[in-house]
CSV table of C-alpha atoms in Angstrom, one decimal:
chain,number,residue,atom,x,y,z
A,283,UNK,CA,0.0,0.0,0.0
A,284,UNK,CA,2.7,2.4,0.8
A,285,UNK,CA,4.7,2.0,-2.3
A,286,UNK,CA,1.0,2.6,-4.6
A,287,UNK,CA,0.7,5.8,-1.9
A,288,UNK,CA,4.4,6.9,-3.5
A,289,UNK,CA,3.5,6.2,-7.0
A,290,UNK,CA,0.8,8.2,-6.6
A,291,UNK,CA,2.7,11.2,-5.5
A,292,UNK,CA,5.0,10.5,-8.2
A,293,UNK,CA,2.2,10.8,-10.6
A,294,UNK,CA,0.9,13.8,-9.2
A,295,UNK,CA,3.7,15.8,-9.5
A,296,UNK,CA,4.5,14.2,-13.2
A,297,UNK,CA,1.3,15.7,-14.4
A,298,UNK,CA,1.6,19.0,-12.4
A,299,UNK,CA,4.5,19.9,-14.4
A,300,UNK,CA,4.8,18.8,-18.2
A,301,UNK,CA,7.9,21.8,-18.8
A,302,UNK,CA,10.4,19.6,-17.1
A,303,UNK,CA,8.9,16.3,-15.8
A,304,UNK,CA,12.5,14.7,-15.9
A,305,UNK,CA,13.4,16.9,-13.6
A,306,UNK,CA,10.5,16.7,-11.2
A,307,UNK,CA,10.6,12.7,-10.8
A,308,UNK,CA,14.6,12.9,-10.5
A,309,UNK,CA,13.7,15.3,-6.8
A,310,UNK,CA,10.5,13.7,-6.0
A,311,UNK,CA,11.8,10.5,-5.9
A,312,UNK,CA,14.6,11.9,-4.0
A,313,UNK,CA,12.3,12.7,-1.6
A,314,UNK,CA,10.3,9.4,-1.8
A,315,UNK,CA,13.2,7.4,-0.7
A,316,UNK,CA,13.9,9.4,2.3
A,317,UNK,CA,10.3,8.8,3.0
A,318,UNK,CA,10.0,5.2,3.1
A,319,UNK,CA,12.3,4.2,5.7
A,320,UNK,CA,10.2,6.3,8.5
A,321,UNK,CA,7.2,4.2,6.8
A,322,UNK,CA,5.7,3.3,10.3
A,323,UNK,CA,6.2,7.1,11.8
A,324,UNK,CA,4.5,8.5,8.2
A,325,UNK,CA,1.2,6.4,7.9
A,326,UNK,CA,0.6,7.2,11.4
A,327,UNK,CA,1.0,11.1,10.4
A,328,UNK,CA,-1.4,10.5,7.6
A,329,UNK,CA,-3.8,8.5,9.5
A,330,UNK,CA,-4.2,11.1,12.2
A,331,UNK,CA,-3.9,13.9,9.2
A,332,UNK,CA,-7.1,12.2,7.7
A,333,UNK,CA,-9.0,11.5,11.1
A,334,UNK,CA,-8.4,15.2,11.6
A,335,UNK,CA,-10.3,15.9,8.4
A,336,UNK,CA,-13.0,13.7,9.0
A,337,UNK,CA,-13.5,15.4,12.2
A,338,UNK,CA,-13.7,18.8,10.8
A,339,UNK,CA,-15.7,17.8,8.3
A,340,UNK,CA,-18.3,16.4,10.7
A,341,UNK,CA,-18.0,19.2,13.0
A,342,UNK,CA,-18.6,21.4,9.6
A,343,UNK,CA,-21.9,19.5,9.6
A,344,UNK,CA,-23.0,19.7,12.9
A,345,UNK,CA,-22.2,23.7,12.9
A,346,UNK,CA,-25.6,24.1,11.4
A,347,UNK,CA,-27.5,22.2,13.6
A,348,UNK,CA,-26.1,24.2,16.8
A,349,UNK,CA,-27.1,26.7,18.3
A,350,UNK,CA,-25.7,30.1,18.5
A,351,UNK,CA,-23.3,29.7,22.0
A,352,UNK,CA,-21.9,26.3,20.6
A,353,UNK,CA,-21.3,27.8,17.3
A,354,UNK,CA,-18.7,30.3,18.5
A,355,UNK,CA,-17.2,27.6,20.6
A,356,UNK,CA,-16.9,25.6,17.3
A,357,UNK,CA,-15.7,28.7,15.1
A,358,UNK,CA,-13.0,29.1,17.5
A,359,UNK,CA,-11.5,25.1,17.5
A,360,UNK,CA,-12.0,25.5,13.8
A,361,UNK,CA,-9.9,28.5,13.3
A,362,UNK,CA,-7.5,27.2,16.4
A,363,UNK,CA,-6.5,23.5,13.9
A,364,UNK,CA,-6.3,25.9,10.8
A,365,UNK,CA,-2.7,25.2,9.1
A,366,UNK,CA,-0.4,28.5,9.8
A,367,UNK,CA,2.7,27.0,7.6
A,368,UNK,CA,3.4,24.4,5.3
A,369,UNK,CA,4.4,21.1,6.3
A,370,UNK,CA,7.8,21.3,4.6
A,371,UNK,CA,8.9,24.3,6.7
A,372,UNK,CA,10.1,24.2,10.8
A,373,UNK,CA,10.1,21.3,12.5
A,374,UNK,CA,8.1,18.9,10.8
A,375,UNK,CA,9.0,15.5,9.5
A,376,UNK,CA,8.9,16.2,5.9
A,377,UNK,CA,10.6,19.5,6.1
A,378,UNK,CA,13.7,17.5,8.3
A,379,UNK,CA,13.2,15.0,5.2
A,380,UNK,CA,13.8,17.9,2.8
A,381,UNK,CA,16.4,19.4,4.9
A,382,UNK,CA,18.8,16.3,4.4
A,383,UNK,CA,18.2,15.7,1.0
A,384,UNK,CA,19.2,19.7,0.7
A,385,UNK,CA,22.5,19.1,3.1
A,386,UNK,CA,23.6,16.3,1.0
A,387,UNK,CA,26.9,18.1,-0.9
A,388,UNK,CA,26.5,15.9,-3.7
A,389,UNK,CA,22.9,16.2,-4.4
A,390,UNK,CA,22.5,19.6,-4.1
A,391,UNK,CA,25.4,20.9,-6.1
A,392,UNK,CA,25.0,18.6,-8.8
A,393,UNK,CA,21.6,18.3,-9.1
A,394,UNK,CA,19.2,20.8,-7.0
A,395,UNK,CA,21.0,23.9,-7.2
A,396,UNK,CA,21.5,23.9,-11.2
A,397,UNK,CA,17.8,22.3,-11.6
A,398,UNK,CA,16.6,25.1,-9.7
A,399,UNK,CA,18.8,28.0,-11.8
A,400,UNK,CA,17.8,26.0,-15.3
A,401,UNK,CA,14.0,26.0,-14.0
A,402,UNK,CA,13.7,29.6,-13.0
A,403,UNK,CA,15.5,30.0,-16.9
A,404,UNK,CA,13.0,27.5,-19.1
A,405,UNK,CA,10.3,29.1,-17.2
A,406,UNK,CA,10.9,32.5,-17.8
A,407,UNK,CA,11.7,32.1,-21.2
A,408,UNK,CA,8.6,30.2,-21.9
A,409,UNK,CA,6.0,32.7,-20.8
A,410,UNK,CA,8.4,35.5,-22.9
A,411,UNK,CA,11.1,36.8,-20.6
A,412,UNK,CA,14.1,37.3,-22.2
A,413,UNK,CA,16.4,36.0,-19.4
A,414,UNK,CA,19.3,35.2,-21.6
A,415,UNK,CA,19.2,38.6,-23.6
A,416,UNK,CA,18.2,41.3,-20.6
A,417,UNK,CA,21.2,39.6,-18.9
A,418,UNK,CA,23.8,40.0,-21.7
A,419,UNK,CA,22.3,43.4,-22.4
A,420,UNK,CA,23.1,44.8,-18.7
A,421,UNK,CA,26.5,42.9,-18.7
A,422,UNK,CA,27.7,44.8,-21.7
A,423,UNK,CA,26.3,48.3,-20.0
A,424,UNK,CA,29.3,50.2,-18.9
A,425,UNK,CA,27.5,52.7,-17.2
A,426,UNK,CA,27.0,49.9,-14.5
A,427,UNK,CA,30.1,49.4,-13.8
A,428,UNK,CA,30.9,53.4,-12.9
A,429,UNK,CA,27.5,53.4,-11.2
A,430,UNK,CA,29.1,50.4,-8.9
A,431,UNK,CA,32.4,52.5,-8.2
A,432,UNK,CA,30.9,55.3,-7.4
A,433,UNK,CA,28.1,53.5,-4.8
A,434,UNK,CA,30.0,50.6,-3.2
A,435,UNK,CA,30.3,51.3,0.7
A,436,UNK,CA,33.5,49.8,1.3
A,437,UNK,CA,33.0,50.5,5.0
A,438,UNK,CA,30.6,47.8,5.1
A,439,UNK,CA,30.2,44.5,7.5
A,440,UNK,CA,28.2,42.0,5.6
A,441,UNK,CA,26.4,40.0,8.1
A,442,UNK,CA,27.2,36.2,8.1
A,443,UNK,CA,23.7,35.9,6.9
A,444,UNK,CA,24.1,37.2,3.9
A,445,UNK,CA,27.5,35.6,2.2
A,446,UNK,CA,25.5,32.2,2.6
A,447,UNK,CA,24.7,31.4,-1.0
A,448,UNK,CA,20.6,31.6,-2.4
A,449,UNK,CA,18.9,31.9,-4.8
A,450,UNK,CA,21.2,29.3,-6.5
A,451,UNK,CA,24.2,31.8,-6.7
A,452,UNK,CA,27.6,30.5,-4.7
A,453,UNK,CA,27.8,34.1,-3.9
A,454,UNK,CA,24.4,34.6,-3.4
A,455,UNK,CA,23.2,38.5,-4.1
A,456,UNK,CA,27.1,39.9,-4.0
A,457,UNK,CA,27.7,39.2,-7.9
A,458,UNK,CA,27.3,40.3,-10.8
A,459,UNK,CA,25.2,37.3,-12.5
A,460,UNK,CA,22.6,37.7,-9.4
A,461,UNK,CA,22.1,41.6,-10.7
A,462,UNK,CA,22.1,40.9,-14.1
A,463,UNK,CA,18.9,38.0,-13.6
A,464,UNK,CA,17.2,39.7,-10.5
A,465,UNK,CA,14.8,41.8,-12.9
A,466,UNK,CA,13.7,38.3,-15.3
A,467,UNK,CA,14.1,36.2,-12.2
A,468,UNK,CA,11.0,39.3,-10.4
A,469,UNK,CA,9.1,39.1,-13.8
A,470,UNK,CA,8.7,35.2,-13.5
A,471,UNK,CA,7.8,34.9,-9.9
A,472,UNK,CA,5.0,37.6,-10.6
A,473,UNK,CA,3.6,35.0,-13.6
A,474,UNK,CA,3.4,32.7,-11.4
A,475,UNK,CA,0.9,34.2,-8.7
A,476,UNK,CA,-1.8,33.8,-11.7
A,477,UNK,CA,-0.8,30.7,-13.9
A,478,UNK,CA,-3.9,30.2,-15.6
A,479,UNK,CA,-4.4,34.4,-16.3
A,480,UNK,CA,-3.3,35.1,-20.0
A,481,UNK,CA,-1.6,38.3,-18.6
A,482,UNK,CA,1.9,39.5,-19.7
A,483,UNK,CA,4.9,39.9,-17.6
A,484,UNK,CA,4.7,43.0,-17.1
A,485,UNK,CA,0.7,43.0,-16.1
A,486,UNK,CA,1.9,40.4,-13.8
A,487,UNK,CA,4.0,42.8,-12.2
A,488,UNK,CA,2.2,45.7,-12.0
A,489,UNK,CA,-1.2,43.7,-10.4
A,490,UNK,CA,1.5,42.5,-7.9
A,491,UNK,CA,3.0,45.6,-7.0
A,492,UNK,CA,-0.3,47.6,-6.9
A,493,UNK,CA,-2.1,45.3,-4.2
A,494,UNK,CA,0.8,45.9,-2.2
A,495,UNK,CA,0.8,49.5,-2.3
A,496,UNK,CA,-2.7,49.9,-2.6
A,497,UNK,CA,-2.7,48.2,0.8
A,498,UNK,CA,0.0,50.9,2.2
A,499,UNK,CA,-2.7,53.7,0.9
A,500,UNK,CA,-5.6,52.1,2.5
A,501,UNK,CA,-3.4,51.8,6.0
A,502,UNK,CA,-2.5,55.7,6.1
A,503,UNK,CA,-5.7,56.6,5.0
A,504,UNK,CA,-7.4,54.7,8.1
A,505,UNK,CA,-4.6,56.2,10.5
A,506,UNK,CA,-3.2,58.9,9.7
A,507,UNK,CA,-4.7,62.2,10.2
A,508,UNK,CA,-6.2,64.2,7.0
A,509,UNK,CA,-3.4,65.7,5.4
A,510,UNK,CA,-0.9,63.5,5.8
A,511,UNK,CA,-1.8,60.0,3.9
A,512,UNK,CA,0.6,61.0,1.6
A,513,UNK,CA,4.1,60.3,2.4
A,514,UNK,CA,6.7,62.6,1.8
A,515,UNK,CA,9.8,60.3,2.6
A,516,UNK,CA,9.8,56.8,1.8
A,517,UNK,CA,12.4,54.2,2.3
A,518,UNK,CA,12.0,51.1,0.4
A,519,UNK,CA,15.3,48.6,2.1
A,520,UNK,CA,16.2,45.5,0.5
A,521,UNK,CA,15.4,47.3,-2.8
A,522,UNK,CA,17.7,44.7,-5.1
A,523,UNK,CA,17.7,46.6,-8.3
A,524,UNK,CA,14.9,48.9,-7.9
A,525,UNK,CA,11.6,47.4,-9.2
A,526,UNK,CA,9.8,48.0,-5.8
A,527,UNK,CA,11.4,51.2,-5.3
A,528,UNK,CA,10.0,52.4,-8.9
A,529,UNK,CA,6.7,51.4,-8.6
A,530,UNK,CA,6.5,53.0,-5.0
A,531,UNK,CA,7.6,56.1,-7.0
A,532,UNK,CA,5.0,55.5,-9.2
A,533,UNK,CA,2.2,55.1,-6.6
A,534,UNK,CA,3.3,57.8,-4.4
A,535,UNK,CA,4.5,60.8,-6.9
A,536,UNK,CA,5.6,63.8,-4.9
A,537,UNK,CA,7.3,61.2,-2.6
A,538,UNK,CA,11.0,61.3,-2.0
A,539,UNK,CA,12.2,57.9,-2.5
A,540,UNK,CA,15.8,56.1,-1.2
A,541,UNK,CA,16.6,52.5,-2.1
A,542,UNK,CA,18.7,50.7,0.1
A,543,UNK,CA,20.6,47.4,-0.5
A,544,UNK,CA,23.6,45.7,0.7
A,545,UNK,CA,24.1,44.3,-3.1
A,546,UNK,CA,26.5,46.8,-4.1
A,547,UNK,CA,26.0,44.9,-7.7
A,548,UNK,CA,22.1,45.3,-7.0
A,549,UNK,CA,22.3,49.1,-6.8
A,550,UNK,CA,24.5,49.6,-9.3
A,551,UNK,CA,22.0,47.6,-12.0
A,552,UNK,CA,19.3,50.2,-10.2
A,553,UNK,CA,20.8,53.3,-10.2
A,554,UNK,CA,22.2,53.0,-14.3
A,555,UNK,CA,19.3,51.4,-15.5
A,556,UNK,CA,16.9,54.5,-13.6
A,557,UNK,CA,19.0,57.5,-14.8
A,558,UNK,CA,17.1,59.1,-17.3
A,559,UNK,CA,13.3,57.7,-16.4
A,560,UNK,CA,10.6,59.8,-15.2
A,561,UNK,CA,10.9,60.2,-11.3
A,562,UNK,CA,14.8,59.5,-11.6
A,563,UNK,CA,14.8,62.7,-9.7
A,564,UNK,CA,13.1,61.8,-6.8
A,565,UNK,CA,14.8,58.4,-6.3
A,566,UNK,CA,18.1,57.9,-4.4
A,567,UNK,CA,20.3,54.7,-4.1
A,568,UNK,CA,22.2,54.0,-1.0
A,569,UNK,CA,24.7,51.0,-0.2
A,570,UNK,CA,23.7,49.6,3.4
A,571,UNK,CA,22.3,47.4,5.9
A,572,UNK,CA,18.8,47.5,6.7
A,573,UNK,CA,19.9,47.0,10.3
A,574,UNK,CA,21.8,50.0,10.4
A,575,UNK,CA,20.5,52.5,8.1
A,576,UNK,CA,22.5,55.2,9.3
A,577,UNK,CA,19.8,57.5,9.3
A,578,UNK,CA,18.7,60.1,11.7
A,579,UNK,CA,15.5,59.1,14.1
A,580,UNK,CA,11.8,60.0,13.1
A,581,UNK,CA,12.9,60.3,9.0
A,582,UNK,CA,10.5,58.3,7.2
A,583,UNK,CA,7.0,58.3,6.5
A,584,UNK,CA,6.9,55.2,5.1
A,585,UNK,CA,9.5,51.9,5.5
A,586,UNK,CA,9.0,49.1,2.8
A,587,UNK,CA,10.2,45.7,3.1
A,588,UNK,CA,9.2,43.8,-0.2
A,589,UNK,CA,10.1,40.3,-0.8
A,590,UNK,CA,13.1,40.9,2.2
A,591,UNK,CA,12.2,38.8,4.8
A,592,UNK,CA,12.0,35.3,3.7
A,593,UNK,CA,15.8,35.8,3.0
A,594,UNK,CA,16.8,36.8,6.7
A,595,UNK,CA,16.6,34.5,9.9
A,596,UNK,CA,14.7,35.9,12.7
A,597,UNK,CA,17.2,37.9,14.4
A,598,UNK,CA,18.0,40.0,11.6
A,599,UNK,CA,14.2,40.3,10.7
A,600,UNK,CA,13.8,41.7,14.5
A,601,UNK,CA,16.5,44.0,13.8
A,602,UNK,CA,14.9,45.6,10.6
A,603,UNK,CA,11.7,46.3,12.6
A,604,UNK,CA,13.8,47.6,15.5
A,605,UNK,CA,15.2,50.0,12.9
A,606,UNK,CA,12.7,50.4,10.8
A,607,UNK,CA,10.7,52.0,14.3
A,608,UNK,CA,13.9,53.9,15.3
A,609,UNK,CA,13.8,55.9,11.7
A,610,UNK,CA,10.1,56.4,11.4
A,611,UNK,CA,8.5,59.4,12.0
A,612,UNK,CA,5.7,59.4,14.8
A,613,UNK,CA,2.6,58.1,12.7
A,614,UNK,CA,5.1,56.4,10.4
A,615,UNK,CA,4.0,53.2,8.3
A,616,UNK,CA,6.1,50.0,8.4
A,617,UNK,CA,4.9,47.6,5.5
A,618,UNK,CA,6.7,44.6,4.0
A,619,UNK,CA,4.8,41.7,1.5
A,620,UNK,CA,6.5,38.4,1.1
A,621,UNK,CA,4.9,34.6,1.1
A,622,UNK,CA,2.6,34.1,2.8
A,623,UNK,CA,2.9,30.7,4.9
A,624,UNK,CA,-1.3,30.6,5.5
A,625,UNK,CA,-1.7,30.3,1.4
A,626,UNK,CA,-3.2,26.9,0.2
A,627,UNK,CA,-1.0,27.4,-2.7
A,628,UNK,CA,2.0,27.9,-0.4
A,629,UNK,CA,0.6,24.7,1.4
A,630,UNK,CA,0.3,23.1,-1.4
A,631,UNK,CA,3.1,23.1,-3.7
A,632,UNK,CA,4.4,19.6,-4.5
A,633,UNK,CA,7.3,17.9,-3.5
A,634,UNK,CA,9.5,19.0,-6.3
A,635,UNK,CA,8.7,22.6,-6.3
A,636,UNK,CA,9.1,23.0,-2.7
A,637,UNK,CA,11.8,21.3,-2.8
A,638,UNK,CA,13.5,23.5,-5.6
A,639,UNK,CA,12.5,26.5,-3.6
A,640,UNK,CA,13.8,25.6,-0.1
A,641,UNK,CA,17.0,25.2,-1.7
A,642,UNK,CA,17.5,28.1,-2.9
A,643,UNK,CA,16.3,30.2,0.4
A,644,UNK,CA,18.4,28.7,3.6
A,645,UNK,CA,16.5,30.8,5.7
A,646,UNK,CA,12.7,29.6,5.0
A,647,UNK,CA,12.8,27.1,8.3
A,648,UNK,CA,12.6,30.4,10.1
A,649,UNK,CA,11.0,32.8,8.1
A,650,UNK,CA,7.6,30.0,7.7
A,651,UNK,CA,7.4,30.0,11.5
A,652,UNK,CA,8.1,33.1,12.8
A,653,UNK,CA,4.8,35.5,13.6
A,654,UNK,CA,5.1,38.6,11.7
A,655,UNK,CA,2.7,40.4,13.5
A,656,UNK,CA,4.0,39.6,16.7
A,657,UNK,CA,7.5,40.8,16.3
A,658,UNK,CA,6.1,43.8,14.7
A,659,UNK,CA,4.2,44.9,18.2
A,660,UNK,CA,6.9,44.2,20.2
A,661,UNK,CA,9.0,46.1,18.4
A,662,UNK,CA,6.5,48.9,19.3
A,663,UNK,CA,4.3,48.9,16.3
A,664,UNK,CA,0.3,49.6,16.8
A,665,UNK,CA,-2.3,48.9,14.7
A,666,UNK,CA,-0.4,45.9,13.1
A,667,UNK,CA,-2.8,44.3,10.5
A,668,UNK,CA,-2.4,41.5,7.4
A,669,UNK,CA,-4.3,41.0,4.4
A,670,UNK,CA,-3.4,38.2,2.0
A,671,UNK,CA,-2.8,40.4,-0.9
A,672,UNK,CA,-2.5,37.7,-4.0
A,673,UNK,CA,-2.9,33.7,-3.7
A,674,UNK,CA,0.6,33.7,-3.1
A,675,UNK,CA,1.9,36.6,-0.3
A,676,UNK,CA,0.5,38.7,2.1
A,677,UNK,CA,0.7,42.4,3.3
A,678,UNK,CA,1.8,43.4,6.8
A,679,UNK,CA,1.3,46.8,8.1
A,680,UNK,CA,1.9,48.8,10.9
A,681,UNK,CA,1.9,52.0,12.6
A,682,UNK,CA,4.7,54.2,15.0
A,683,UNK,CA,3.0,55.9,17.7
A,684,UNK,CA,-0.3,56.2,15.0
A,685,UNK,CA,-3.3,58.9,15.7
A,686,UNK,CA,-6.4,57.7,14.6
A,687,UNK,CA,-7.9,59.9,12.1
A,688,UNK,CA,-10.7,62.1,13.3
């Protein structure tokens, strides 16, 4: 019964992917044979994962039929055995099954590391983004190369975090080849929010950004007094090579905008590729650590964390929010958007795509368990509130010593 139950999965996965189903059985049945020694420990997981849906389907039935007290009661146990995470993130069995197969040398640099890069690449490509081409293009810029001079901080401590390599880059963000792909590599993960929406890349991009600012908007407008929704200073850290920062621009035009990064290869791609656009003027690009901004207390109107978080382990994620507080102005808006861990298509994502994706992020244990919201209030943040913004991510915002609009 157990090996059908595997060549099930195998199946599954086969027909979720027809782009590169060598691929997908070659880490699916990596995982399948790390699976079937704990046979006895797994069918008990599964048996009390079913019994657990039978019971909340029956106690969906009964909910009905009760009356109004025993209603809330149930409401609450219901939303109390909702999932928070996927499984293969934390602690859990499979994600300490996925884990190994990931610290296996071997298997992950000869295998899961350049499946992952050559995925991202066929995908992209596929759905029209010209990886290959908007790479080579920006390599042969020189203006980059000045622009890199001229912004590297060479005063700078990289935290041991962030030499680790991701994103299936040895040198993870501090090189060139990660600078030249970050803007196709953006473009694809967009696409892939709304798979079966015949949208373009860049349609993609701008229904992703816009729920995220949008949701920045709707926050000032409910706490901040009249008169001062709109920010005048916005700070946009971890801003790789600008997309975030550009459409913030774009959303909030009379806004002074700074990028932050500690890619000086990132920025450099930003700042060249931005001279000359509309808004240039109102955009700054600074070489730093999110930790340590540098900046003077009460600065900002607005702090943005986009697609930053998942990449740090929770220290550093506390830090940013400590910071991000310290340079806020009073009434100030902290906001980041990155997976969400609550998605059913987070949840769900089968054993070769997580896979993929967990090795190219070292930090997702952590960043899948950690409560957002939590560390934001004790880091002194009121009116802390999420919204899952897409299928994919959510929204998180919050407020520095906030006045409720009268």
């Amino acid at each position: 019964r157990r090996r059908r139950h595997i060549r099930a999965r195998a199946r599954r996965v086969r027909s979720h992917s027809n782009a590169h189903p060598v691929s997908f059985v070659m880490v699916s049945s990596v995982i399948c044979a790390l699976v079937a020694p704990t046979t006895t420990t797994t069918t008990t997981a599964t048996a009390t994962a079913r019994a657990r849906q039978r019971q909340a389907t029956m106690s969906s039935a009964r909910y009905s039929s009760t009356p109004a007290r025993g209603r809330r009661v149930l409401a609450r146990a219901t939303e109390a055995d909702m999932k928070t995470k996927p499984d293969w993130a934390g602690d859990d069995m499979l994600s300490k099954l996925v884990d190994a197969a990931i610290g296996n040398e071997l298997l992950y640099e000869k295998i899961m590391k350049p499946m992952a890069r050559q995925t991202l690449i066929n995908t992209a490509e596929k759905n029209g983004i010209a990886w290959r081409d908007e790479a080579a293009k920006l390599e042969a810029n020189k203006a980059i190369y000045e622009t890199y001079n001229a912004l590297k901080n060479d005063a700078i401590d990289y935290p041991e975090y962030y030499l680790k390599p991701f994103h299936a880059y040895a040198e993870g963000n501090l090189c060139w080849l990660a600078a030249f792909e970050a803007k196709s590599a953006t473009y694809s993960m967009a696409l892939r929010v709304w798979p079966k929406d015949r949208i373009t890349a860049e349609e993609a991009q701008q229904r992703l950004r816009d729920s995220y600012t949008d949701m920045v908007r709707a926050h000032r407008t409910k706490y901040n007094a009249e008169g001062e929704v709109e920010p005048k200073k916005i700070l946009d850290i971890g801003c790789s090579v600008g997309m975030s920062t550009r459409y913030l621009s774009d959303a909030f035009p009379t806004a002074e905008i700074t990028g932050l990064d500690l890619s000086p290869y990132m920025l450099a791609v930003a700042s060249a590729c931005d001279a000359g656009e509309p808004g240039s003027e109102r955009r700054t690009w600074v070489h730093g650590k999110g930790e340590d901004t540098k900046f003077a207390d009460d600065t900002f109107d607005v702090v943005s964390l986009a697609f930053v978080i998942h990449e740090c382990p929770e220290y550093a994620t506390a830090n940013l929010m400590k910071e991000a507080y310290r340079i806020l102005k009073p009434g100030g808006t902290f906001v980041m958007t990155d997976n969400n861990p609550a998605s059913p298509v987070i949840q769900k994502l089968p054993p070769a795509l997580f896979t993929l994706m967990k090795s190219t992020e070292p930090h997702s244990n952590e960043y899948y368990t950690i409560d957002v919201q939590q560390m934001l209030r004790a880091a002194g943040f009121e009116n802390v509130c999420q919204e899952q913004t897409d299928p994919r991510h959510r929204t998180v915002c919050g407020s520095k010593n906030s006045v409720l609009k009268r």
